[in-house]
JSON list of C-alpha atoms in Angstrom, two decimals:
[
{"chain": "K", "resi": 1, "resn": "SER", "atom": "CA", "xyz": [99.56, 85.10, 99.16]},
{"chain": "K", "resi": 2, "resn": "GLY", "atom": "CA", "xyz": [100.34, 81.49, 99.38]},
{"chain": "K", "resi": 3, "resn": "SER", "atom": "CA", "xyz": [104.03, 80.43, 99.30]},
{"chain": "K", "resi": 4, "resn": "LEU", "atom": "CA", "xyz": [106.52, 77.45, 99.56]},
{"chain": "K", "resi": 5, "resn": "ASP", "atom": "CA", "xyz": [107.19, 78.17, 103.21]},
{"chain": "K", "resi": 6, "resn": "LYS", "atom": "CA", "xyz": [103.81, 76.60, 104.18]},
{"chain": "K", "resi": 7, "resn": "LYS", "atom": "CA", "xyz": [102.11, 79.79, 105.16]},
{"chain": "K", "resi": 8, "resn": "ILE", "atom": "CA", "xyz": [99.32, 81.88, 103.75]},
{"chain": "K", "resi": 9, "resn": "ASN", "atom": "CA", "xyz": [100.10, 85.60, 104.08]},
{"chain": "K", "resi": 10, "resn": "LEU", "atom": "CA", "xyz": [97.33, 88.30, 104.23]},
{"chain": "K", "resi": 11, "resn": "TRP", "atom": "CA", "xyz": [98.45, 91.81, 103.25]},
{"chain": "K", "resi": 12, "resn": "ASP", "atom": "CA", "xyz": [97.00, 95.22, 103.34]},
{"chain": "K", "resi": 13, "resn": "SER", "atom": "CA", "xyz": [96.65, 96.40, 99.78]},
{"chain": "K", "resi": 14, "resn": "GLN", "atom": "CA", "xyz": [97.00, 100.13, 100.89]},
{"chain": "K", "resi": 15, "resn": "SER", "atom": "CA", "xyz": [100.26, 99.90, 103.09]},
{"chain": "K", "resi": 16, "resn": "GLY", "atom": "CA", "xyz": [101.61, 96.75, 101.54]},
{"chain": "K", "resi": 17, "resn": "LYS", "atom": "CA", "xyz": [102.21, 95.64, 105.18]},
{"chain": "K", "resi": 18, "resn": "LYS", "atom": "CA", "xyz": [101.60, 91.95, 106.20]},
{"chain": "K", "resi": 19, "resn": "ILE", "atom": "CA", "xyz": [98.35, 91.61, 108.39]},
{"chain": "K", "resi": 20, "resn": "LYS", "atom": "CA", "xyz": [98.47, 88.10, 109.34]},
{"chain": "K", "resi": 21, "resn": "SER", "atom": "CA", "xyz": [100.12, 84.70, 108.69]},
{"chain": "K", "resi": 22, "resn": "ILE", "atom": "CA", "xyz": [98.36, 81.35, 108.71]},
{"chain": "K", "resi": 23, "resn": "GLU", "atom": "CA", "xyz": [100.48, 78.22, 109.29]},
{"chain": "K", "resi": 24, "resn": "LEU", "atom": "CA", "xyz": [99.59, 75.41, 107.15]},
{"chain": "K", "resi": 25, "resn": "LYS", "atom": "CA", "xyz": [99.92, 71.60, 107.79]},
{"chain": "K", "resi": 26, "resn": "GLN", "atom": "CA", "xyz": [99.29, 70.52, 104.42]},
{"chain": "K", "resi": 27, "resn": "PRO", "atom": "CA", "xyz": [102.06, 68.58, 102.59]},
{"chain": "K", "resi": 28, "resn": "GLU", "atom": "CA", "xyz": [101.21, 70.12, 99.29]},
{"chain": "K", "resi": 29, "resn": "ASN", "atom": "CA", "xyz": [101.96, 73.74, 98.19]},
{"chain": "K", "resi": 30, "resn": "VAL", "atom": "CA", "xyz": [99.22, 76.35, 97.73]},
{"chain": "K", "resi": 31, "resn": "SER", "atom": "CA", "xyz": [98.09, 76.70, 94.17]},
{"chain": "K", "resi": 32, "resn": "SER", "atom": "CA", "xyz": [95.17, 79.17, 94.61]},
{"chain": "K", "resi": 33, "resn": "LEU", "atom": "CA", "xyz": [93.55, 81.58, 96.94]},
{"chain": "K", "resi": 34, "resn": "SER", "atom": "CA", "xyz": [90.11, 83.08, 96.91]},
{"chain": "K", "resi": 35, "resn": "PHE", "atom": "CA", "xyz": [87.82, 85.10, 99.23]},
{"chain": "K", "resi": 36, "resn": "SER", "atom": "CA", "xyz": [84.10, 84.66, 99.98]},
{"chain": "K", "resi": 37, "resn": "PRO", "atom": "CA", "xyz": [82.10, 87.76, 98.64]},
{"chain": "K", "resi": 38, "resn": "ASP", "atom": "CA", "xyz": [81.95, 89.08, 102.25]},
{"chain": "K", "resi": 39, "resn": "GLY", "atom": "CA", "xyz": [85.58, 88.61, 102.90]},
{"chain": "K", "resi": 40, "resn": "LYS", "atom": "CA", "xyz": [85.22, 86.53, 105.95]},
{"chain": "K", "resi": 41, "resn": "ILE", "atom": "CA", "xyz": [86.06, 83.14, 104.54]},
{"chain": "K", "resi": 42, "resn": "LEU", "atom": "CA", "xyz": [89.27, 82.40, 102.49]},
{"chain": "K", "resi": 43, "resn": "ALA", "atom": "CA", "xyz": [89.46, 79.13, 100.27]},
{"chain": "K", "resi": 44, "resn": "SER", "atom": "CA", "xyz": [92.96, 77.83, 99.80]},
{"chain": "K", "resi": 45, "resn": "GLY", "atom": "CA", "xyz": [93.40, 75.21, 96.91]},
{"chain": "K", "resi": 46, "resn": "PHE", "atom": "CA", "xyz": [96.43, 72.84, 97.09]},
{"chain": "K", "resi": 47, "resn": "GLN", "atom": "CA", "xyz": [98.39, 70.97, 94.25]},
{"chain": "K", "resi": 48, "resn": "GLY", "atom": "CA", "xyz": [97.06, 67.65, 95.58]},
{"chain": "K", "resi": 49, "resn": "GLY", "atom": "CA", "xyz": [93.52, 68.84, 94.96]},
{"chain": "K", "resi": 50, "resn": "SER", "atom": "CA", "xyz": [92.25, 69.44, 98.41]},
{"chain": "K", "resi": 51, "resn": "ILE", "atom": "CA", "xyz": [90.67, 72.68, 99.39]},
{"chain": "K", "resi": 52, "resn": "LEU", "atom": "CA", "xyz": [90.65, 74.33, 102.88]},
{"chain": "K", "resi": 53, "resn": "LEU", "atom": "CA", "xyz": [88.30, 76.89, 104.07]},
{"chain": "K", "resi": 54, "resn": "TRP", "atom": "CA", "xyz": [89.52, 79.36, 106.67]},
{"chain": "K", "resi": 55, "resn": "ASP", "atom": "CA", "xyz": [87.81, 81.84, 109.17]},
{"chain": "K", "resi": 56, "resn": "ILE", "atom": "CA", "xyz": [90.02, 84.79, 108.41]},
{"chain": "K", "resi": 57, "resn": "VAL", "atom": "CA", "xyz": [89.44, 86.69, 111.73]},
{"chain": "K", "resi": 58, "resn": "ALA", "atom": "CA", "xyz": [90.29, 83.65, 113.83]},
{"chain": "K", "resi": 59, "resn": "GLY", "atom": "CA", "xyz": [92.92, 82.26, 111.31]},
{"chain": "K", "resi": 60, "resn": "LYS", "atom": "CA", "xyz": [91.38, 78.86, 111.98]},
{"chain": "K", "resi": 61, "resn": "GLU", "atom": "CA", "xyz": [90.69, 76.09, 109.55]},
{"chain": "K", "resi": 62, "resn": "ILE", "atom": "CA", "xyz": [86.92, 75.56, 109.32]},
{"chain": "K", "resi": 63, "resn": "LYS", "atom": "CA", "xyz": [86.44, 72.93, 106.74]},
{"chain": "K", "resi": 64, "resn": "THR", "atom": "CA", "xyz": [88.69, 70.61, 104.53]},
{"chain": "K", "resi": 65, "resn": "ILE", "atom": "CA", "xyz": [87.35, 69.45, 101.13]},
{"chain": "K", "resi": 66, "resn": "LYS", "atom": "CA", "xyz": [89.45, 66.39, 99.86]},
{"chain": "K", "resi": 67, "resn": "SER", "atom": "CA", "xyz": [89.92, 65.60, 96.25]},
{"chain": "K", "resi": 68, "resn": "LYS", "atom": "CA", "xyz": [88.37, 62.25, 95.06]},
{"chain": "K", "resi": 69, "resn": "LYS", "atom": "CA", "xyz": [90.89, 60.61, 92.75]}
]
């Protein structure tokens, strides 16, 4: 889940428990999230139009895609 507290939270769908939190440095709020088919990479979209790709295991950003305005 993405939230206004500048974190992306990953949840176990069976237990409902939080697995991991990823701290964000983006000034915009998260507007969308999507996993890669293998579940190893998470894409987070932001209200300003940028997209960040995350290595889920490491909890680290691996790429930023900036919007062209």
